[in-house]
Coordinates of C-alpha atoms and ligand atoms in Angstrom, one line a residue:
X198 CA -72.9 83.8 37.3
X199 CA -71.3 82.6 34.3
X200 CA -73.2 80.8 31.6
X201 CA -73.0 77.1 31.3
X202 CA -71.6 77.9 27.5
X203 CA -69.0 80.2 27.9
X204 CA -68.9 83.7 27.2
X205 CA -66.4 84.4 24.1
X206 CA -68.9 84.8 21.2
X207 CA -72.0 87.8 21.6
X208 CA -74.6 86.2 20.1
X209 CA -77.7 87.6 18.5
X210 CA -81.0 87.2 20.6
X211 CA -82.4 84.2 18.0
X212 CA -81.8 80.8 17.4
X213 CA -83.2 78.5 14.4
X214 CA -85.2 75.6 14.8
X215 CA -84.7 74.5 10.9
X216 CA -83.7 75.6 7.5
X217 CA -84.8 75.2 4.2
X218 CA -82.9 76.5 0.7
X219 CA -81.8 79.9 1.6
X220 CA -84.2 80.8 4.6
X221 CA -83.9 79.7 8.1
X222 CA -86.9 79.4 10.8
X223 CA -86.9 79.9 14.2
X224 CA -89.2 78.1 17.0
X225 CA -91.9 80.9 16.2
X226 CA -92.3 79.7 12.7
X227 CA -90.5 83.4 11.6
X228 CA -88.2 83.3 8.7
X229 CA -84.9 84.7 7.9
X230 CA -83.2 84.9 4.8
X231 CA -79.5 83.4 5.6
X232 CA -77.0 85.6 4.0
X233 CA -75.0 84.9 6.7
X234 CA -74.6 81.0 5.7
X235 CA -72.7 80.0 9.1
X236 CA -69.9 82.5 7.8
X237 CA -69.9 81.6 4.5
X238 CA -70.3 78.3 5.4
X239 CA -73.6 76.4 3.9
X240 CA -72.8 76.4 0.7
X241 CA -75.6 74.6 -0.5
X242 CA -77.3 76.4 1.9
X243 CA -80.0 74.2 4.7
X244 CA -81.7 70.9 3.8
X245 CA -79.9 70.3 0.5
X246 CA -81.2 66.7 -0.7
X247 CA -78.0 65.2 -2.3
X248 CA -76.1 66.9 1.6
X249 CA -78.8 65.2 3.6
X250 CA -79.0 62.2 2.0
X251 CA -75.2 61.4 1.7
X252 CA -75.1 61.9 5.3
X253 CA -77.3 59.6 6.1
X254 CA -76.4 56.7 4.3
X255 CA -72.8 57.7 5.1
X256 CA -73.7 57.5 8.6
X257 CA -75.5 54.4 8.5
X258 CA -72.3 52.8 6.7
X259 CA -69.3 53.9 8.8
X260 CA -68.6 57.4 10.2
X261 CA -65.1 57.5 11.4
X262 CA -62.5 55.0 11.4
X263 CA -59.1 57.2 12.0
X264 CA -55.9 57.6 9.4
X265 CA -54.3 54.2 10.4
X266 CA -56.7 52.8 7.4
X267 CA -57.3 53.6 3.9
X268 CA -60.2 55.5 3.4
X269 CA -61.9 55.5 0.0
X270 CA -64.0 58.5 0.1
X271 CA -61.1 60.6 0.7
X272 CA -58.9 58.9 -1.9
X273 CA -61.6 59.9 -4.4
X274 CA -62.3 63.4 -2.9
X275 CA -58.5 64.4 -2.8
X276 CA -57.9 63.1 -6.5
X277 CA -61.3 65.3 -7.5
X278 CA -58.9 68.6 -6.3
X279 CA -56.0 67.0 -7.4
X280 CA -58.3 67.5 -10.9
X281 CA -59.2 70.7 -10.3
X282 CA -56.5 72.7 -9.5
X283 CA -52.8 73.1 -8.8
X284 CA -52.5 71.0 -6.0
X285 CA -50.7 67.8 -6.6
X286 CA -51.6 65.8 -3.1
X287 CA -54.2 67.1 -0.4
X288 CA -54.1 66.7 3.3
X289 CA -57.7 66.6 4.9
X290 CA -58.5 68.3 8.8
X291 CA -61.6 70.1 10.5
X292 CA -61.2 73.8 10.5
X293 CA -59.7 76.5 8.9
X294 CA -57.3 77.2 11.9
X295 CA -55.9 73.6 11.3
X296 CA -55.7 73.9 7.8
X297 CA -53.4 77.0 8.3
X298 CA -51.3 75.5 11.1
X299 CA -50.4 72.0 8.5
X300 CA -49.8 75.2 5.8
X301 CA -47.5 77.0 8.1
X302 CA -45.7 73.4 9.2
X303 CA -45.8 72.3 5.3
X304 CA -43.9 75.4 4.5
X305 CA -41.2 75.2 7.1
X306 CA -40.6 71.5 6.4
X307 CA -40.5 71.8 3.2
X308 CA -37.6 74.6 3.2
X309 CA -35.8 72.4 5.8
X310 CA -36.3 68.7 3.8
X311 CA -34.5 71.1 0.9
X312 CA -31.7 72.2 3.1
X313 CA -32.6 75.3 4.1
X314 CA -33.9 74.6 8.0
X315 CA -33.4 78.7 8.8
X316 CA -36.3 79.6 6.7
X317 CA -38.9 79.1 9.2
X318 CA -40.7 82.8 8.9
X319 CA -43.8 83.5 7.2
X320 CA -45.1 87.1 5.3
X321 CA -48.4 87.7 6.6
X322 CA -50.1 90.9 5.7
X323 CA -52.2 93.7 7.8
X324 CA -56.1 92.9 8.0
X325 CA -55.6 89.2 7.1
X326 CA -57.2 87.0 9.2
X327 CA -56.1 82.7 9.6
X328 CA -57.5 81.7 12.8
X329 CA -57.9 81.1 16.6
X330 CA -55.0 78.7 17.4
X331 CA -51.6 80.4 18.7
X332 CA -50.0 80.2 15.4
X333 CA -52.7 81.5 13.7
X334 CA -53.5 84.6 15.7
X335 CA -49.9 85.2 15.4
X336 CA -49.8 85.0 11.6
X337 CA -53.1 86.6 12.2
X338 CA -51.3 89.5 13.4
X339 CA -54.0 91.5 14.5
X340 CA -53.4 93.4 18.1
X341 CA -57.0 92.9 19.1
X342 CA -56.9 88.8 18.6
X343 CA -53.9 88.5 20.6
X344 CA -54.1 90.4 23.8
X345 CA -53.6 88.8 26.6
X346 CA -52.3 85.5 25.2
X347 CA -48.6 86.4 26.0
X348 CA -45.9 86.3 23.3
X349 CA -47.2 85.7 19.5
X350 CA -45.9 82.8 18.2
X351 CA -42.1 83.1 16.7
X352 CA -42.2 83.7 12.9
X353 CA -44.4 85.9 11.2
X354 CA -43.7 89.1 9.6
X355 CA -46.2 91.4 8.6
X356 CA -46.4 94.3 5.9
X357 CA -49.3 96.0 4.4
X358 CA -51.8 94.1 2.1
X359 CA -51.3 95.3 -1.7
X360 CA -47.6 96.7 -1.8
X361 CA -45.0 95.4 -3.2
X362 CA -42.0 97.2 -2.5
X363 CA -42.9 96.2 1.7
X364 CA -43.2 92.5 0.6
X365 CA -39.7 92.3 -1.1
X366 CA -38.1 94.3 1.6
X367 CA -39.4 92.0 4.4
X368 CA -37.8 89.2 3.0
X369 CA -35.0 87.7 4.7
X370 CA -32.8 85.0 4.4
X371 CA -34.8 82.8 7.2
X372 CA -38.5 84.0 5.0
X373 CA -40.1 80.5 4.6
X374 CA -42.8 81.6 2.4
X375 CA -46.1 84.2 1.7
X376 CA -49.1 83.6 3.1
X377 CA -51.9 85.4 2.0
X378 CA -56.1 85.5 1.0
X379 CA -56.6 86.6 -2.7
X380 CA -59.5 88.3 -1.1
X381 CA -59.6 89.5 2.7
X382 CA -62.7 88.4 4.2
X383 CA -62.8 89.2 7.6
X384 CA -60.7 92.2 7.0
X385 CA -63.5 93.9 5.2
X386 CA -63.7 92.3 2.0
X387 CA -60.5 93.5 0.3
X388 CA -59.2 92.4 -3.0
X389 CA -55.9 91.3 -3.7
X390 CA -54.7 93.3 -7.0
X391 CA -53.8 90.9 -9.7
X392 CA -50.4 92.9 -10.0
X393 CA -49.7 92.2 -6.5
X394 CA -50.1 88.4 -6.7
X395 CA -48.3 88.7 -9.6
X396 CA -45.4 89.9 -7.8
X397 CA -45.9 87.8 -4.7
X398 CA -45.6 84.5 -7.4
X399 CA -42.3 86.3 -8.8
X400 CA -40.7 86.9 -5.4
X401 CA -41.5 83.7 -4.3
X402 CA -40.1 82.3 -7.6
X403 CA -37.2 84.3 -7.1
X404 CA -35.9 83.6 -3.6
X405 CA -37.5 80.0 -3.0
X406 CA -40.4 80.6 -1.3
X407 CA -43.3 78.6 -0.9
X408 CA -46.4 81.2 -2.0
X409 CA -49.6 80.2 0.3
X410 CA -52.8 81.2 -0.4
X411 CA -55.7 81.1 2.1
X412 CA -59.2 80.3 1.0
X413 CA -60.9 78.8 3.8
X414 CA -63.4 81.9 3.1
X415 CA -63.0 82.2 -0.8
X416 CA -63.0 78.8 -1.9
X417 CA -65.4 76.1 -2.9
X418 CA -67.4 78.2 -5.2
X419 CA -68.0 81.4 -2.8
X420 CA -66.4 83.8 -5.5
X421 CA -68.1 82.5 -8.4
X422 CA -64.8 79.7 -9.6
X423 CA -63.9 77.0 -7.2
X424 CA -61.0 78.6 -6.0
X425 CA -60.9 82.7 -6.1
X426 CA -57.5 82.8 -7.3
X427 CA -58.7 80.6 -10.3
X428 CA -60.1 84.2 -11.8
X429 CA -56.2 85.3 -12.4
X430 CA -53.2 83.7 -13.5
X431 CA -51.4 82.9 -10.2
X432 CA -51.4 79.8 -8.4
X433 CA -50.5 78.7 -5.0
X434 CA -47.8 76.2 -4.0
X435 CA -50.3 75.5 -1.2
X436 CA -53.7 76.2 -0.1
X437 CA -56.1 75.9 3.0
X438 CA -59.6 75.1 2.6
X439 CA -62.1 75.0 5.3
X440 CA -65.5 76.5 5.5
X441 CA -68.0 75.5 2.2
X442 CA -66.2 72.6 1.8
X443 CA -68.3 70.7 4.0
X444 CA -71.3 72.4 3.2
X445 CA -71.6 73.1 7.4
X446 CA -70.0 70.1 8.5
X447 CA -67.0 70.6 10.3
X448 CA -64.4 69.7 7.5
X449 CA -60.6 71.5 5.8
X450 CA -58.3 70.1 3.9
X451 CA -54.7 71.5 2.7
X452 CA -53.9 71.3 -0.9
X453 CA -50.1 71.0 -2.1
X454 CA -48.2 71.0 -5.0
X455 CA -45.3 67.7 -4.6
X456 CA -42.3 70.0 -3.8
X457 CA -44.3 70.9 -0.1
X458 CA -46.8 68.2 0.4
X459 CA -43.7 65.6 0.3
X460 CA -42.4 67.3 3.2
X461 CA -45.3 65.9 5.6
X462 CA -44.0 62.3 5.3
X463 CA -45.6 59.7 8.7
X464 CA -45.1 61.2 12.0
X465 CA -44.6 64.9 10.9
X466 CA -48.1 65.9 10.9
X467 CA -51.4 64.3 11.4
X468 CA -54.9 64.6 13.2
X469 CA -57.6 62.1 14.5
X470 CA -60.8 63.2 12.8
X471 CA -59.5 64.6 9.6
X472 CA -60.5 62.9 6.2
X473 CA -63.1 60.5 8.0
X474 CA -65.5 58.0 5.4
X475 CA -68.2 60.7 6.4
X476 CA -66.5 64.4 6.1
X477 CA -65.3 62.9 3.0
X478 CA -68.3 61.4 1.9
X479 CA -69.8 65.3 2.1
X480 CA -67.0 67.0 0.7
X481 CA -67.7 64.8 -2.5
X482 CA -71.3 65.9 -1.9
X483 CA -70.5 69.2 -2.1
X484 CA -68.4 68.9 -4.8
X485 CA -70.5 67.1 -6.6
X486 CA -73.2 70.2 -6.6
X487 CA -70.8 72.8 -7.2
X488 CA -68.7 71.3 -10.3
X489 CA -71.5 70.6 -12.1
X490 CA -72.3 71.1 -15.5
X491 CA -73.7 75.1 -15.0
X492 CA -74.0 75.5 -11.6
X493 CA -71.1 77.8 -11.0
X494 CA -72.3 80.1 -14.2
X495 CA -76.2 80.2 -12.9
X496 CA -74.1 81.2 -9.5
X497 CA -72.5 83.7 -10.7
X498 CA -75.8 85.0 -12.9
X499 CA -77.3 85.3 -9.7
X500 CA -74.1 87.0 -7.8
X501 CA -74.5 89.8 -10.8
X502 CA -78.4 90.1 -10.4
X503 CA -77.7 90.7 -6.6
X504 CA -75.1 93.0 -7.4
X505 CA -76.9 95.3 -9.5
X506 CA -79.2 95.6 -7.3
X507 CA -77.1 96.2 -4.3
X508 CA -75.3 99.1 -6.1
X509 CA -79.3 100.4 -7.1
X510 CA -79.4 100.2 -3.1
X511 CA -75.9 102.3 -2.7
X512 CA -77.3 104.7 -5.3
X513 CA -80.8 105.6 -3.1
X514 CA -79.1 105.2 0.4
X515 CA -75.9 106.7 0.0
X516 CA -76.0 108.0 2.8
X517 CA -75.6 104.0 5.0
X518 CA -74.3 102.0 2.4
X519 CA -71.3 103.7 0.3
X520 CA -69.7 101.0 -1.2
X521 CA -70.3 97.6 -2.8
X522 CA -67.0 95.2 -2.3
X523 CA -66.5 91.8 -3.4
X524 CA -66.7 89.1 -5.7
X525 CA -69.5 86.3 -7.0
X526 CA -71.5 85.6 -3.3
X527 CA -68.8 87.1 -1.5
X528 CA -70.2 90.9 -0.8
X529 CA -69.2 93.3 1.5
X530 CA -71.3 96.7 2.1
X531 CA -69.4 99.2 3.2
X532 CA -71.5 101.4 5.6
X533 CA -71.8 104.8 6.7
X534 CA -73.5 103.5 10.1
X535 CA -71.4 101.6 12.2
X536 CA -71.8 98.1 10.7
X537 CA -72.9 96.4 13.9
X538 CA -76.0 98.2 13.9
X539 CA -76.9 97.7 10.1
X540 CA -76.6 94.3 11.2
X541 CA -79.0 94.6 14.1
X542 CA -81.5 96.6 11.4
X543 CA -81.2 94.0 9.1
X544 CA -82.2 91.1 11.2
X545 CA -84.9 92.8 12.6
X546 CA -86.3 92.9 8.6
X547 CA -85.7 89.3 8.8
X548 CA -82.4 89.3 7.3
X549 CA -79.1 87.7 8.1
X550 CA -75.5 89.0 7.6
X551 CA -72.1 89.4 9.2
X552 CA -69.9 92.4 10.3
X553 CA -66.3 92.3 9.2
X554 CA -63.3 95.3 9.4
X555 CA -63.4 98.6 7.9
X556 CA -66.7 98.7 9.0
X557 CA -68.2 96.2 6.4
X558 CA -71.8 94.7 6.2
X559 CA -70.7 91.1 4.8
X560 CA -73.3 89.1 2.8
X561 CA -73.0 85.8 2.2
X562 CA -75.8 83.9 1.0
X563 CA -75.5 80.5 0.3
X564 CA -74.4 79.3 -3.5
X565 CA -77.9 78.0 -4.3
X566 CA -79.5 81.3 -3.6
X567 CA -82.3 82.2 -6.1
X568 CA -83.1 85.8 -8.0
X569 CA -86.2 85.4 -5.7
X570 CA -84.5 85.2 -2.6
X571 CA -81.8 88.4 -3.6
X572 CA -85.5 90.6 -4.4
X573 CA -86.4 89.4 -1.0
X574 CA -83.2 90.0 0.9
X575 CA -82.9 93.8 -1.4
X576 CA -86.5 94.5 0.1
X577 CA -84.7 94.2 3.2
X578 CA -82.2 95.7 3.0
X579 CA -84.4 99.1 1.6
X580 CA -86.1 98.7 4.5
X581 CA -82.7 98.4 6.7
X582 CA -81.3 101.5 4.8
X583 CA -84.6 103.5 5.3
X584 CA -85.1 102.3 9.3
X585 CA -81.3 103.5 9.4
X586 CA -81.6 106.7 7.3
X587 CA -83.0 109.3 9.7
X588 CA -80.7 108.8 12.5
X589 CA -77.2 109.6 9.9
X590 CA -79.6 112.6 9.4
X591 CA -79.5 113.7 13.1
Ligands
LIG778 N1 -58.8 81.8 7.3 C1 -59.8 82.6 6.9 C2 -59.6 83.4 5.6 C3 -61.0 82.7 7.6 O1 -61.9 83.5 7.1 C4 -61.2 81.9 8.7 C5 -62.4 82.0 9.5 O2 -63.2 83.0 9.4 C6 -60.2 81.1 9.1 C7 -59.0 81.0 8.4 C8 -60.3 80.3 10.4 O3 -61.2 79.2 10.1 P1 -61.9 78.4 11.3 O4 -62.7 79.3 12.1 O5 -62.6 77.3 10.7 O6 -60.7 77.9 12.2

């Protein structure tokens, strides 16, 4: 018989009772060390004071009052990215899948509102991932995510990540605009070249496109800057966010320079939940922890301490771990086991990670992780490596 949940994730066998910094407990009292962070999620990891606290008295106050009102806290939070990046105006939702669909619409609108209503396609590129919804399993564009749903949406092109000469010879005269993640998450932790966003800037200069960039994975501090493309010298003419903006509260927002973002005008786009007094009254929460004075430097400390250690780890166990990927908190171990079962080794040590493509361990921890915590979760993983050693031996 089915189960009253329904089937479509495999879970692990283990489920947490309550978390505390870095480390999650379950009803037993065991520990785990969360370097899975809901998917790069819990950005200031479980139980973060100023998080908790904000809810609360947010709660208390007003939690939801829909978008026919003004709502201060999201006033405030979209000026903060306004601030902080690019973007000249931001549009706030509840997941990364919905932050991609307003992209995908912002870009079409955009090219029609400036007289070109043909350009409706979008460049996607092999092992990118945006999301669950039809639109964004079709820019997705991955065989395995959209079996069985019948025809993939209308619109999306896709060429292989990191090449140039297969970007500028997919474009067409209905090409709308680039979507892309400056750093593949799901795909396996792959890095964009800065030569190749380069390029994707120029050919979007040079034709009129709108150049996307999705870092519902990457932003909000994972890579070590708020934004991962903030470590080059291209920027976006939009953006989705999702993931550690809410700190694990459901929570995305889409971030626009004024050529695109003037396209959504009233009626053209909108949702019921999005930008709420309380899901903004965390993002400022969050933001309030991550842009301040030292935080993301300590971060990124920490991200190199791990990462010396993690190649020390490569160096011993060559033989299951052969490749450190990544960048800041945003790691991916390529393995030499299949990934799912370094996984399974690993949370038996007590330690929590995520599989993604190419047949990558991803760790994630949360941005307040501690040099303690990474000597704990490297114990671990020696042990992981050694527990897995002898059977790449047979
Ligand atoms: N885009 C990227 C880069 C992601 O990593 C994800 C989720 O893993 C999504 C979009 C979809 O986000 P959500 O699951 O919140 O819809």
């Amino acid at each position: 018989m089915i189960s009253a949940l329904m089937p479509n994730f495999s879970r692990l066998d283990v489920a947490f009772a309550h978390g505390q910094g870095s480390w999650l407990f379950d009803a037993q009292g065991r520990r785990y060390l969360d370097f899975a962070a809901g998917i790069a999620t819990n950005s200031l990891g479980h139980n973060h004071p100023h998080l908790v606290k904000t809810i609360s008295e947010q709660a208390a106050k007003v939690i939801h009052v829909s978008n026919l009102y003004r709502v201060p806290q999201a006033e405030q939070l979209a000026a903060r990215f306004v601030e902080a990046c690019f973007a000249d105006s931001v549009f706030f939702c509840n997941s990364g899948a919905e932050a991609n669909e307003g992209l995908i619409k912002a870009m079409r609108k955009a090219q029609s509102d400036a007289g070109h209503p043909e350009r409706t396609r979008v460049i996607c590129f092999e092992g990118a991932f945006h999301g669950r919804t039809l639109a964004t399993i079709s820019a997705t564009g991955n065989p395995k995510y959209l079996e069985g749903f019948g025809k993939p949406v209308e619109g999306f092109d896709h060429v292989p990540f990191n090449n140039l000469n297969a970007l500028r010879a997919a474009i067409t005269a209905e090409t709308a605009g680039i979507l892309v993640e400056p750093l593949q998450g799901e795909g396996g932790i792959r890095a964009a070249d800065p030569d190749f966003l380069r390029g994707l800037r120029a050919a979007c200069d040079e034709f009129g496109l709108i150049l996307g960039f999705d870092e519902v994975q990457t932003g909000m501090g994972r890579t070590g800057k708020l934004f991962a493309h903030q470590w080059g010298d291209v920027e976006p003419d939009i953006m989705s966010l999702a993931k550690g903006i809410g700190g694990g509260f459901p929570m995305a927002a889409v971030l626009a320079r004024e050529h695109v973002a003037k396209a959504l005008k009233p009626g053209s786009h909108g949702t019921t939940f999005g930008g709420s007094p309380l899901a903004c009254a965390v993002g400022n929460a969050v933001l309030d922890v991550i842009l301040a004075d030292g935080f993301l430097d300590q971060m990124n400390e920490t991200a190199s301490y791990l990462r010396a250690g993690l190649e020390k780890l490569i160096a011993r166990h060559g033989d299951v771990f052969t490749e450190l990927r990544g960048q800041g908190l945003l790691i991916g171990l390529k393995c030499a086991v299949p990934n799912g079962e370094a996984q399974a080794q690993a949370l038996r040590q007590g330690l929590l990670s995520v599989a993604a493509g190419e047949n990558v361990l991803r760790l994630l921890p949360p941005l307040v992780v501690t040099r303690a915590d990474c000597d704990e979760g490297l114990a671990m993983l020696e042990q992981t490596a050694a527990a897995l050693a002898p059977q790449v031996a047979k």
